[in-house]
mmCIF file of C-alpha atoms and ligand atoms in Angstrom:
data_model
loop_
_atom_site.group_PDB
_atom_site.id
_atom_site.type_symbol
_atom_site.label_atom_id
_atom_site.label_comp_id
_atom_site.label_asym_id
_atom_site.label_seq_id
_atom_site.Cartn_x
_atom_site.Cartn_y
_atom_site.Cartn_z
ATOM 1 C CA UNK A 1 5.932 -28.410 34.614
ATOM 2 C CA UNK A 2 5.282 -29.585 31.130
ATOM 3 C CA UNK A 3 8.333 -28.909 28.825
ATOM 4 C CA UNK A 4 7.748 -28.883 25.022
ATOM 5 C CA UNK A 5 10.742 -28.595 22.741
ATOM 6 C CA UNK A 6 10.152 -25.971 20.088
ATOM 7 C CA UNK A 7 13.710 -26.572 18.570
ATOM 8 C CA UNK A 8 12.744 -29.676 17.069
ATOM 9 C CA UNK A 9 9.679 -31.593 17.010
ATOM 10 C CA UNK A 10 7.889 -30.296 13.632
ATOM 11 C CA UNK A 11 11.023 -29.694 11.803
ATOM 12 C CA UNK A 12 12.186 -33.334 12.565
ATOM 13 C CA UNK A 13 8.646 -34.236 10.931
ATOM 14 C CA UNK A 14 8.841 -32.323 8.089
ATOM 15 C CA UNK A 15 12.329 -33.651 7.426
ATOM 16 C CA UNK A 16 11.605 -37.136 5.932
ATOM 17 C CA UNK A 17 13.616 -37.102 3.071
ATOM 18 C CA UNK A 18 16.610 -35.017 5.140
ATOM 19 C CA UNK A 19 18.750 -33.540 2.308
ATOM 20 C CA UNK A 20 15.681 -32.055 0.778
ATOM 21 C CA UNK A 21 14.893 -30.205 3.526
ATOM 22 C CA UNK A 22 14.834 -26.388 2.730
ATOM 23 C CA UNK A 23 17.229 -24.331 4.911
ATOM 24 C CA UNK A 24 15.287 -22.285 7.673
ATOM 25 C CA UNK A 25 15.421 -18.544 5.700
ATOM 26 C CA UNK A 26 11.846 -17.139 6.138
ATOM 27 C CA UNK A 27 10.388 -15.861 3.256
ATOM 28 C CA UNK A 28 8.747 -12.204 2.553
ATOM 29 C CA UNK A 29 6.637 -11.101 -0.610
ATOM 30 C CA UNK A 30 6.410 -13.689 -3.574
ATOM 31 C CA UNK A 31 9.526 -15.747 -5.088
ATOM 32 C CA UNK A 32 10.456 -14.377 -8.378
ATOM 33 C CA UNK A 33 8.319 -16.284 -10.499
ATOM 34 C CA UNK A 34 10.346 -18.430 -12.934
ATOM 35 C CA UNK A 35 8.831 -18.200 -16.303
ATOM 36 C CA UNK A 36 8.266 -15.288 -18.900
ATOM 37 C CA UNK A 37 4.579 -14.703 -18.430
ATOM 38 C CA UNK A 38 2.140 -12.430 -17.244
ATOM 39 C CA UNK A 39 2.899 -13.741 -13.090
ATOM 40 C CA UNK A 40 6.621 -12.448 -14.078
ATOM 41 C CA UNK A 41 6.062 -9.442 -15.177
ATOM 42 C CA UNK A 42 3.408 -8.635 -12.479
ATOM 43 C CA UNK A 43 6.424 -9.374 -9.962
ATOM 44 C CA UNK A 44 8.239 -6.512 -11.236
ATOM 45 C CA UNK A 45 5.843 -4.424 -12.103
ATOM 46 C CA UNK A 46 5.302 -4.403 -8.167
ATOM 47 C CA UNK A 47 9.132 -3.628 -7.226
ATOM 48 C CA UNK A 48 9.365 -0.866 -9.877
ATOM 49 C CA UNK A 49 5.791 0.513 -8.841
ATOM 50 C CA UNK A 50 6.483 0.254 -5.971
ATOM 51 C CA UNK A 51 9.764 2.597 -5.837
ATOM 52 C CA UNK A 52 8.674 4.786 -7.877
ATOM 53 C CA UNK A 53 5.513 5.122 -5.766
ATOM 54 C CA UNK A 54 7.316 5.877 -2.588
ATOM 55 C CA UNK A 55 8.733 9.102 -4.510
ATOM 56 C CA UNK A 56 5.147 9.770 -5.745
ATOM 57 C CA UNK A 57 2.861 9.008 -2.559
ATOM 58 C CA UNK A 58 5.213 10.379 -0.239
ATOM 59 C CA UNK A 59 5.384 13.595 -1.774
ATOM 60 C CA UNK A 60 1.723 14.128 -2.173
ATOM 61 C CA UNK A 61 1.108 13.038 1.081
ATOM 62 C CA UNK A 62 3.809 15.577 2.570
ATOM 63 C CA UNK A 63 2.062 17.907 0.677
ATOM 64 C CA UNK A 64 -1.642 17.619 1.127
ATOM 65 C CA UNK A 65 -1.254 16.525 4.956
ATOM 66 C CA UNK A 66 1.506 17.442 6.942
ATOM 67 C CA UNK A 67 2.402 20.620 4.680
ATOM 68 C CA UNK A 68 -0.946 21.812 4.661
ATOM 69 C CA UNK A 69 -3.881 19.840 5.904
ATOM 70 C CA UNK A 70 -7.381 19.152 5.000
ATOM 71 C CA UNK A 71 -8.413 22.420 6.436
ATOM 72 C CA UNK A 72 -6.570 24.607 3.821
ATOM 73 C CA UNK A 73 -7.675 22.307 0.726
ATOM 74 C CA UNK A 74 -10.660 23.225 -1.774
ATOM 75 C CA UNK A 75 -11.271 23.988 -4.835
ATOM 76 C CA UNK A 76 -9.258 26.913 -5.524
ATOM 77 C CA UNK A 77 -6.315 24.393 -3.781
ATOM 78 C CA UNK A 78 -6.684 22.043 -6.790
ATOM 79 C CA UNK A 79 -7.378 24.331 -9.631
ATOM 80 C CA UNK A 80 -4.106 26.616 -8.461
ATOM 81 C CA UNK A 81 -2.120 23.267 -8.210
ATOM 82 C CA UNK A 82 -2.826 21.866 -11.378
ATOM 83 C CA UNK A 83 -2.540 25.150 -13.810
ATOM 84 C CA UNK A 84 1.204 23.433 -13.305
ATOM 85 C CA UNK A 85 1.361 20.669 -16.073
ATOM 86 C CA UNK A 86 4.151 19.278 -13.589
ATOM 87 C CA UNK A 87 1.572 18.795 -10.499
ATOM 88 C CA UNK A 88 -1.228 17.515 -13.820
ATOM 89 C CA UNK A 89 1.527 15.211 -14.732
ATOM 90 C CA UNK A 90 2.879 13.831 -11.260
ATOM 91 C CA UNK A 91 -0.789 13.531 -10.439
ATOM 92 C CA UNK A 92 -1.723 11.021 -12.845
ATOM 93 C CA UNK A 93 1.218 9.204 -13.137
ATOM 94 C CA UNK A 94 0.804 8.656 -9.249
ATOM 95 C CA UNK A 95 -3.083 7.964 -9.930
ATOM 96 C CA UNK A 96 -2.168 4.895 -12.572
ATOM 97 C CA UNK A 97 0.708 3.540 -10.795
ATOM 98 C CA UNK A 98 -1.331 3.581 -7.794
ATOM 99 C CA UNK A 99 -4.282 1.982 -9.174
ATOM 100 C CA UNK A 100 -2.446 -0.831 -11.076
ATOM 101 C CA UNK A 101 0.107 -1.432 -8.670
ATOM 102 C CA UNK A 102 -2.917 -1.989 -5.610
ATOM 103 C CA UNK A 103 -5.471 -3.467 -7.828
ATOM 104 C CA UNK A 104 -2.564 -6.479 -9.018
ATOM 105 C CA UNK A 105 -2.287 -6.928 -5.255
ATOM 106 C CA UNK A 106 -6.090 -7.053 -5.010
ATOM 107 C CA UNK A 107 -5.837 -9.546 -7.893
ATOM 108 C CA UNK A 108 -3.327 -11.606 -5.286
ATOM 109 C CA UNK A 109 -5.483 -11.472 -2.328
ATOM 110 C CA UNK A 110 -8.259 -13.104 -4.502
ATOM 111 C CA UNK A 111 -6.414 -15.710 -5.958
ATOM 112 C CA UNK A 112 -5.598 -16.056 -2.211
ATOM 113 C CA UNK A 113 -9.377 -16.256 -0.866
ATOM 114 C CA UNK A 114 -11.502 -16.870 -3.379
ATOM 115 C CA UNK A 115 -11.905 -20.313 -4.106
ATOM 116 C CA UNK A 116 -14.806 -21.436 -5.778
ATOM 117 C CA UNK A 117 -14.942 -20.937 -9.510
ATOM 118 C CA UNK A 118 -17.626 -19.232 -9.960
ATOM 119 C CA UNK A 119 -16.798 -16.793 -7.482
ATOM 120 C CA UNK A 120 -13.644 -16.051 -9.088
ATOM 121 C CA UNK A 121 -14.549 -15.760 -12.594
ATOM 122 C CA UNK A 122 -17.592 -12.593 -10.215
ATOM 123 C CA UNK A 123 -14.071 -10.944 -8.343
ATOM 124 C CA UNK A 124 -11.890 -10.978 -11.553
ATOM 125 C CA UNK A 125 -14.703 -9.574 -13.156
ATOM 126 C CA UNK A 126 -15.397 -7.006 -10.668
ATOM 127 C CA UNK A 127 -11.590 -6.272 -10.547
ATOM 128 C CA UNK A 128 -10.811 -5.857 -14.046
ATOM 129 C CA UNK A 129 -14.079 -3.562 -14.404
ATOM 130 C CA UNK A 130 -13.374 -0.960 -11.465
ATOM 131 C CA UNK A 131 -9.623 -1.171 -13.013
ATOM 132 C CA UNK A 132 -10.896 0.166 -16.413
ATOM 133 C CA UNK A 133 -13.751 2.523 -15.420
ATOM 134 C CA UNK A 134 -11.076 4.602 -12.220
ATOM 135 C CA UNK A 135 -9.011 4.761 -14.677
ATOM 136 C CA UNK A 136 -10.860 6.757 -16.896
ATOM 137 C CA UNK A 137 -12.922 8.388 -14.200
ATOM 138 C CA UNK A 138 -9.505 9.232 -12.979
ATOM 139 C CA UNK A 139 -8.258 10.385 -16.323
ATOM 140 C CA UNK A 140 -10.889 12.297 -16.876
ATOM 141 C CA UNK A 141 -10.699 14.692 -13.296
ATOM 142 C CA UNK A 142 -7.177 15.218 -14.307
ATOM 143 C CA UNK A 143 -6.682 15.539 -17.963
ATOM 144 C CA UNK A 144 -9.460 17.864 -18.565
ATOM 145 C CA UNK A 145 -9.942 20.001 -15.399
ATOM 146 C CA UNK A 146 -10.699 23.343 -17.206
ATOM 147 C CA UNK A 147 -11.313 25.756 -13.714
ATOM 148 C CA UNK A 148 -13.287 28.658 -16.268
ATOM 149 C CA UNK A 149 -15.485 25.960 -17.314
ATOM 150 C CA UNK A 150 -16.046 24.373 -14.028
ATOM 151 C CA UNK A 151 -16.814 27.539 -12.496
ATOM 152 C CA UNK A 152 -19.515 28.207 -14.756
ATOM 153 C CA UNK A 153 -21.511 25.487 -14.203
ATOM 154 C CA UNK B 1 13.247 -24.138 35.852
ATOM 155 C CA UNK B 2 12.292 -22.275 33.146
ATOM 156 C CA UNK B 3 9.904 -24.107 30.735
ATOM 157 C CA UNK B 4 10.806 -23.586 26.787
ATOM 158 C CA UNK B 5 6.904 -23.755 26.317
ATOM 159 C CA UNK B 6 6.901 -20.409 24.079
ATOM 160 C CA UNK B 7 2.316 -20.540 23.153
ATOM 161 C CA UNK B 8 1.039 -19.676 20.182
ATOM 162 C CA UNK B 9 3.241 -17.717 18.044
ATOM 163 C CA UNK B 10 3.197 -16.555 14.116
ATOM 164 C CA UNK B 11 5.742 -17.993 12.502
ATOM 165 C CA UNK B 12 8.644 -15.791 11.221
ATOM 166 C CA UNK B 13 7.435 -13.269 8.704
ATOM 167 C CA UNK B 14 3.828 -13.343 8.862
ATOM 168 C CA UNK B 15 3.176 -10.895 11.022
ATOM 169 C CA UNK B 16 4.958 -8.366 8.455
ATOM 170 C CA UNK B 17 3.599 -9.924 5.265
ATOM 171 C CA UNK B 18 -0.424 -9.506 6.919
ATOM 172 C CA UNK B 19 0.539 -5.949 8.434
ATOM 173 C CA UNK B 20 1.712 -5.448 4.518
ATOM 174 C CA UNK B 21 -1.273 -6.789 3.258
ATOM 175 C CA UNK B 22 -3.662 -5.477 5.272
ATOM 176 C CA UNK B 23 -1.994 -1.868 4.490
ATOM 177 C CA UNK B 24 -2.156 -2.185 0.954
ATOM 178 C CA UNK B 25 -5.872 -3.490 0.733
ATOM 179 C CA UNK B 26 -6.664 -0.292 3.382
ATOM 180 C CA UNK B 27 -5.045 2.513 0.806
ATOM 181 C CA UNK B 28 -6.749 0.810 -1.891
ATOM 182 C CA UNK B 29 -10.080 1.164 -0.663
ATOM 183 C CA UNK B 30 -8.842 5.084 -0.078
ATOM 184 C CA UNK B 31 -7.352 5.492 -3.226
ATOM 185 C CA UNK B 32 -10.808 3.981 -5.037
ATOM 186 C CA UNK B 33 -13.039 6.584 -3.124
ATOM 187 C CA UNK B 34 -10.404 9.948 -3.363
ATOM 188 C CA UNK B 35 -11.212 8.936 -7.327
ATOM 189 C CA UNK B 36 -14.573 9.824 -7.017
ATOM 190 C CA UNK B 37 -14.305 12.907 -4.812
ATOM 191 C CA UNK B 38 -11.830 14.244 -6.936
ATOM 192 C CA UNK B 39 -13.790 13.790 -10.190
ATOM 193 C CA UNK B 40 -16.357 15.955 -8.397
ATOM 194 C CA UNK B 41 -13.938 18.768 -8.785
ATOM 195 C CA UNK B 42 -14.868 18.815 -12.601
ATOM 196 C CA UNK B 43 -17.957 19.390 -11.438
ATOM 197 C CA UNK B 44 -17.252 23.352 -10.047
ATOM 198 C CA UNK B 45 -16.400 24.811 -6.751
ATOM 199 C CA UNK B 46 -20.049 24.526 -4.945
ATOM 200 C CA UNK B 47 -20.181 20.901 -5.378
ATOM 201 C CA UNK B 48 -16.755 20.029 -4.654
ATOM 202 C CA UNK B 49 -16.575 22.301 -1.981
ATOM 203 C CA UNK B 50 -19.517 21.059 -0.452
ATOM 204 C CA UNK B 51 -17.986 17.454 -0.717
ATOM 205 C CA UNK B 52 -15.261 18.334 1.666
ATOM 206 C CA UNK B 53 -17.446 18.487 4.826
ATOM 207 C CA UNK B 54 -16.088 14.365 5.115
ATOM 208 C CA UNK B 55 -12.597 15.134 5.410
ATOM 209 C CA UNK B 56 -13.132 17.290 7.498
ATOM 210 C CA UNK B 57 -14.930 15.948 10.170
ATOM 211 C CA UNK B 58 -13.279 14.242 13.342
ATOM 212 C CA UNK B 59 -13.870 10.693 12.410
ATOM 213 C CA UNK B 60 -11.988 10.941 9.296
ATOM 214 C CA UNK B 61 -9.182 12.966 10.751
ATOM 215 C CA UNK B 62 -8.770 9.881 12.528
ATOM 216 C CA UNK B 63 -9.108 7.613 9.358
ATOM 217 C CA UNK B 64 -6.417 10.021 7.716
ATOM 218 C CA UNK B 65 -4.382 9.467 10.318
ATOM 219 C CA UNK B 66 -4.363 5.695 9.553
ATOM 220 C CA UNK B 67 -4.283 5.904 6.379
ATOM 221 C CA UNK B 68 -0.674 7.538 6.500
ATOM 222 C CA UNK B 69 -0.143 5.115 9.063
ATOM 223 C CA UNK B 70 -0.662 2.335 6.606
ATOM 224 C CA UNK B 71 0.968 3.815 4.121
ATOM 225 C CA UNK B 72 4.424 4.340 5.660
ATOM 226 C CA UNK B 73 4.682 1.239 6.839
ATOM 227 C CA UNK B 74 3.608 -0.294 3.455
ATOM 228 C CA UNK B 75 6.186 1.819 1.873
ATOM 229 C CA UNK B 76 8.928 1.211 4.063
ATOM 230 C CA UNK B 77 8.567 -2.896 4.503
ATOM 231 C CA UNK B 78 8.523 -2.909 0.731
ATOM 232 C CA UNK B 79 11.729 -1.647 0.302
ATOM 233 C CA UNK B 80 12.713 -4.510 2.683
ATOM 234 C CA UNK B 81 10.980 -7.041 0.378
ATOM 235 C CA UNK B 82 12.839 -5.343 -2.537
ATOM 236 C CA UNK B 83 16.081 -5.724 -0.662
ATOM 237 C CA UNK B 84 15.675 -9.413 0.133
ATOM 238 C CA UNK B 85 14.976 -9.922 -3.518
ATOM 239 C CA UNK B 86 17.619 -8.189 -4.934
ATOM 240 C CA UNK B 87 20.509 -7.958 -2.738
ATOM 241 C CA UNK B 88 22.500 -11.177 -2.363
ATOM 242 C CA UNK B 89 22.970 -11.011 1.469
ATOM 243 C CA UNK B 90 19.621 -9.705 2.092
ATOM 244 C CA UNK B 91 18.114 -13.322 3.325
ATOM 245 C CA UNK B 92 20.393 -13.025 6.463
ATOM 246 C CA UNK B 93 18.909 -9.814 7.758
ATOM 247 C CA UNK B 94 15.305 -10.164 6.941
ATOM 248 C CA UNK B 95 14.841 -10.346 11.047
ATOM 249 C CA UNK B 96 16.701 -7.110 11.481
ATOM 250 C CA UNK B 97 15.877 -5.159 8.644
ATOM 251 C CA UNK B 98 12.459 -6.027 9.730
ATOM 252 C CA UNK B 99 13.610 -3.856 13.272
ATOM 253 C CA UNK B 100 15.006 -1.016 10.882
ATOM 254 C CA UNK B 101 11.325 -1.427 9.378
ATOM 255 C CA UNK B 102 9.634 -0.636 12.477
ATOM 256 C CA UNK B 103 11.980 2.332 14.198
ATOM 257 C CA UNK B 104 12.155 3.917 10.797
ATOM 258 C CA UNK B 105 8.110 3.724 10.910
ATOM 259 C CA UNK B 106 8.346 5.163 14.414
ATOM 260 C CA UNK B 107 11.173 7.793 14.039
ATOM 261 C CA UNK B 108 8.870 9.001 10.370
ATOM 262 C CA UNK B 109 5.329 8.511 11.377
ATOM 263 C CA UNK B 110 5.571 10.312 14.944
ATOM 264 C CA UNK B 111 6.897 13.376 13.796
ATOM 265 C CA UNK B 112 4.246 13.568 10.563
ATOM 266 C CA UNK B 113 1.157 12.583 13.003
ATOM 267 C CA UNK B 114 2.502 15.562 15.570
ATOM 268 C CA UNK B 115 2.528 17.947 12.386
ATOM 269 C CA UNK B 116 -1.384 16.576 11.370
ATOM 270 C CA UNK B 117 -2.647 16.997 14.576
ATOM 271 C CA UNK B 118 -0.830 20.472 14.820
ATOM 272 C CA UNK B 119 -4.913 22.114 14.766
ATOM 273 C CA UNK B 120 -5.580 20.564 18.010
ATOM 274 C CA UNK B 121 -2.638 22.069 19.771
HETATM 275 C C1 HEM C 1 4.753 3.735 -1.374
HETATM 276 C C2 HEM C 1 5.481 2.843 -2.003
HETATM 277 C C3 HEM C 1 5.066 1.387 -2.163
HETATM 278 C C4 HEM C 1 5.977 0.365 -2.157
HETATM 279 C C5 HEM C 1 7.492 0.469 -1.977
HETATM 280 C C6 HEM C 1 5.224 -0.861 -2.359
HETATM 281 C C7 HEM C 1 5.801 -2.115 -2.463
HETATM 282 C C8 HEM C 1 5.113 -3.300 -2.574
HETATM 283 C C9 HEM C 1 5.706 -4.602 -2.720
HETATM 284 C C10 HEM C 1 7.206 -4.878 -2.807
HETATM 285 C C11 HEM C 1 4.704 -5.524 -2.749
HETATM 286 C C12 HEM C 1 4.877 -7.045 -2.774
HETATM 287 C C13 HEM C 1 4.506 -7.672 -4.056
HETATM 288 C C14 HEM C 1 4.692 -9.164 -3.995
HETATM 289 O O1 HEM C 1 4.250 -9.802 -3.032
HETATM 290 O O2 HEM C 1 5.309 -9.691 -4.929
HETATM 291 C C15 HEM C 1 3.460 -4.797 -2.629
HETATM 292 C C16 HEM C 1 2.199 -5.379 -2.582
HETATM 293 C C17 HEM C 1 1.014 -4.669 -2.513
HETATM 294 N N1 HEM C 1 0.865 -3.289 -2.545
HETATM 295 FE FE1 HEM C 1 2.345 -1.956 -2.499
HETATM 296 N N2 HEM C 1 3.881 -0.569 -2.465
HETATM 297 C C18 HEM C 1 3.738 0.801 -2.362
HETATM 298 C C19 HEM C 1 2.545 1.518 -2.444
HETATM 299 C C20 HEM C 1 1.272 0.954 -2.525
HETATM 300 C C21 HEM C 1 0.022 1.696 -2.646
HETATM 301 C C22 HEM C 1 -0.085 3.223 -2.763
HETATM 302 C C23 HEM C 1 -0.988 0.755 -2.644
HETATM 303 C C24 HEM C 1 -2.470 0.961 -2.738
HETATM 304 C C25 HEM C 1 -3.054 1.675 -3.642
HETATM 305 C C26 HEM C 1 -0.375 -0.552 -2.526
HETATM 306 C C27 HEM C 1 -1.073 -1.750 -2.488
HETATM 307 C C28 HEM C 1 -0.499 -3.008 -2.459
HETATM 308 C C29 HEM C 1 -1.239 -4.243 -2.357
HETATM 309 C C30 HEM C 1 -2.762 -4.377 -2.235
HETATM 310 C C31 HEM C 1 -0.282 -5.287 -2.390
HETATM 311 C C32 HEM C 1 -0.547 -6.792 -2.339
HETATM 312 C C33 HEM C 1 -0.319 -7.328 -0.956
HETATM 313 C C34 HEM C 1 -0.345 -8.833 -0.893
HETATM 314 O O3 HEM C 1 -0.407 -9.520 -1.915
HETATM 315 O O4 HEM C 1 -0.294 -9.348 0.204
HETATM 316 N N3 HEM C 1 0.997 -0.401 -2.464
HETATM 317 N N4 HEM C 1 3.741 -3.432 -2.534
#
């Protein structure tokens, strides 16, 4: 039977210069990036996003899924939810954190992929454009939902 | 004898990182099209009403139920990546708070997908 010893092998490869060789701790997410710029500030903006979005997408989806379900939402569901200026509030909060905190990891995944420069320079530019116009498409719904209006149209 | 001949196997971690990806891309592309439906609702009962017929239909019941799917998990492995960044010790238990990851997943998302499908019951 052929025998192949996966507790050395590589590693012993990789090892040329032996007290450089970086202890065996796998590695999740991005190191903290170690200057003051823009990659920085995107790494916390994730973290902090991110816990504040577990508060904000959690709730919602408690709410609009497992609390009530699709069936029981339309547009009396919205308009009666946001004549609260909490819900109007935790809404878009939730909608920019949201955006900005998947569209940076979009932003990631390209940097990841997308090689080519001209390709790039087309997906930042696509990026950066959907980025600007849901968030005002998004503003918008939210920040001027008027339910006498819009049931006059 | 047994052989130590273990195949093809991801490497520590990346099976978490590209479940964590993956998830994050997948409520993305949600999140991009529940803009538009909901701007709709500017737009008066008859044609946001009207608009609801998708969410409603089997196929994205099933999408839905992904969706929270991806979301959980997403959620709950990024508090792990938090915890490995922040906590001094974390490093150690990546491996086993990667565990916690997945029976918290189980132990949250089973009950919540019971309560979604609660129509069919
Ligand atoms: C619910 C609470 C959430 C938590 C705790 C969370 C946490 C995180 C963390 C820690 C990262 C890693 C960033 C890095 O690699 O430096 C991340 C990446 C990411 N998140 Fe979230 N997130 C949450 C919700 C969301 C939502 C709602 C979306 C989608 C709209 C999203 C989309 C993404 C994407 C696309 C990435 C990039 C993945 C990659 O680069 O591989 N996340 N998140």
């Amino acid at each position: 039977m052929v025998q192949i010893r996966t507790d050395r092998g590589s590693d012993r490869a990789s090892a040329a210069t032996g007290a450089q060789r970086r202890p065996a701790v796998p590695r999740v997410g991005r190191e903290r990036p170690n200057s003051g710029n823009f990659e920085l500030y995107s790494w916390y903006f994730f973290r902090i996003s991110g816990l504040l979005l577990i508060l904000l997408a959690i709730t919602h989806v408690v709410i609009m899924h497992v609390v009530n379900t699709v069936d029981e939402i339309d547009f009396d569901f919205v308009a009666d939810r946001w004549s609260s200026p909490f819900w109007r509030s935790f809404d878009w909060l939730m909608l920019v954190l949201a955006l900005l905190h998947g569209l940076n990891g979009a932003r990631i995944a390209i940097d990841d992929y997308v090689r080519p420069r001209g390709w790039r320079i087309f997906a930042y530019s696509v990026l950066w454009s959907v980025a600007i116009i849901f968030l005002i498409i998004g503003s918008i719904a939210i920040v001027t939902f008027n339910p006498a209006a819009a049931v006059g149209r | 004898m047994v052989s130590n001949y273990r195949g093809y196997r991801p490497p520590q971690g990346m099976v978490s990182w590209a479940l964590h990806r993956l998830a994050g891309l997948g409520v993305l592309v949600f999140l991009l099209l529940h803009i538009v439906d909901i701007f709709a609702v500017g737009y008066g009962p008859e044609a946001f009403n009207e608009l609801l017929f998708i969410y409603r239909h089997p196929v994205f019941r099933v999408g839905e139920l992904i969706l929270v799917a991806g979301l959980y998990y997403h959620a709950l492995n990024g508090v792990r990546i938090i915890l490995v960044d922040f906590w001094s010790q974390g490093w150690k238990y990546e491996r086993q708070m990667f565990q916690a990851v997945i029976a918290l997943f189980l132990l949250t998302f089973i009950p919540t997908a019971l309560l979604m499908l609660r129509p069919l019951f």
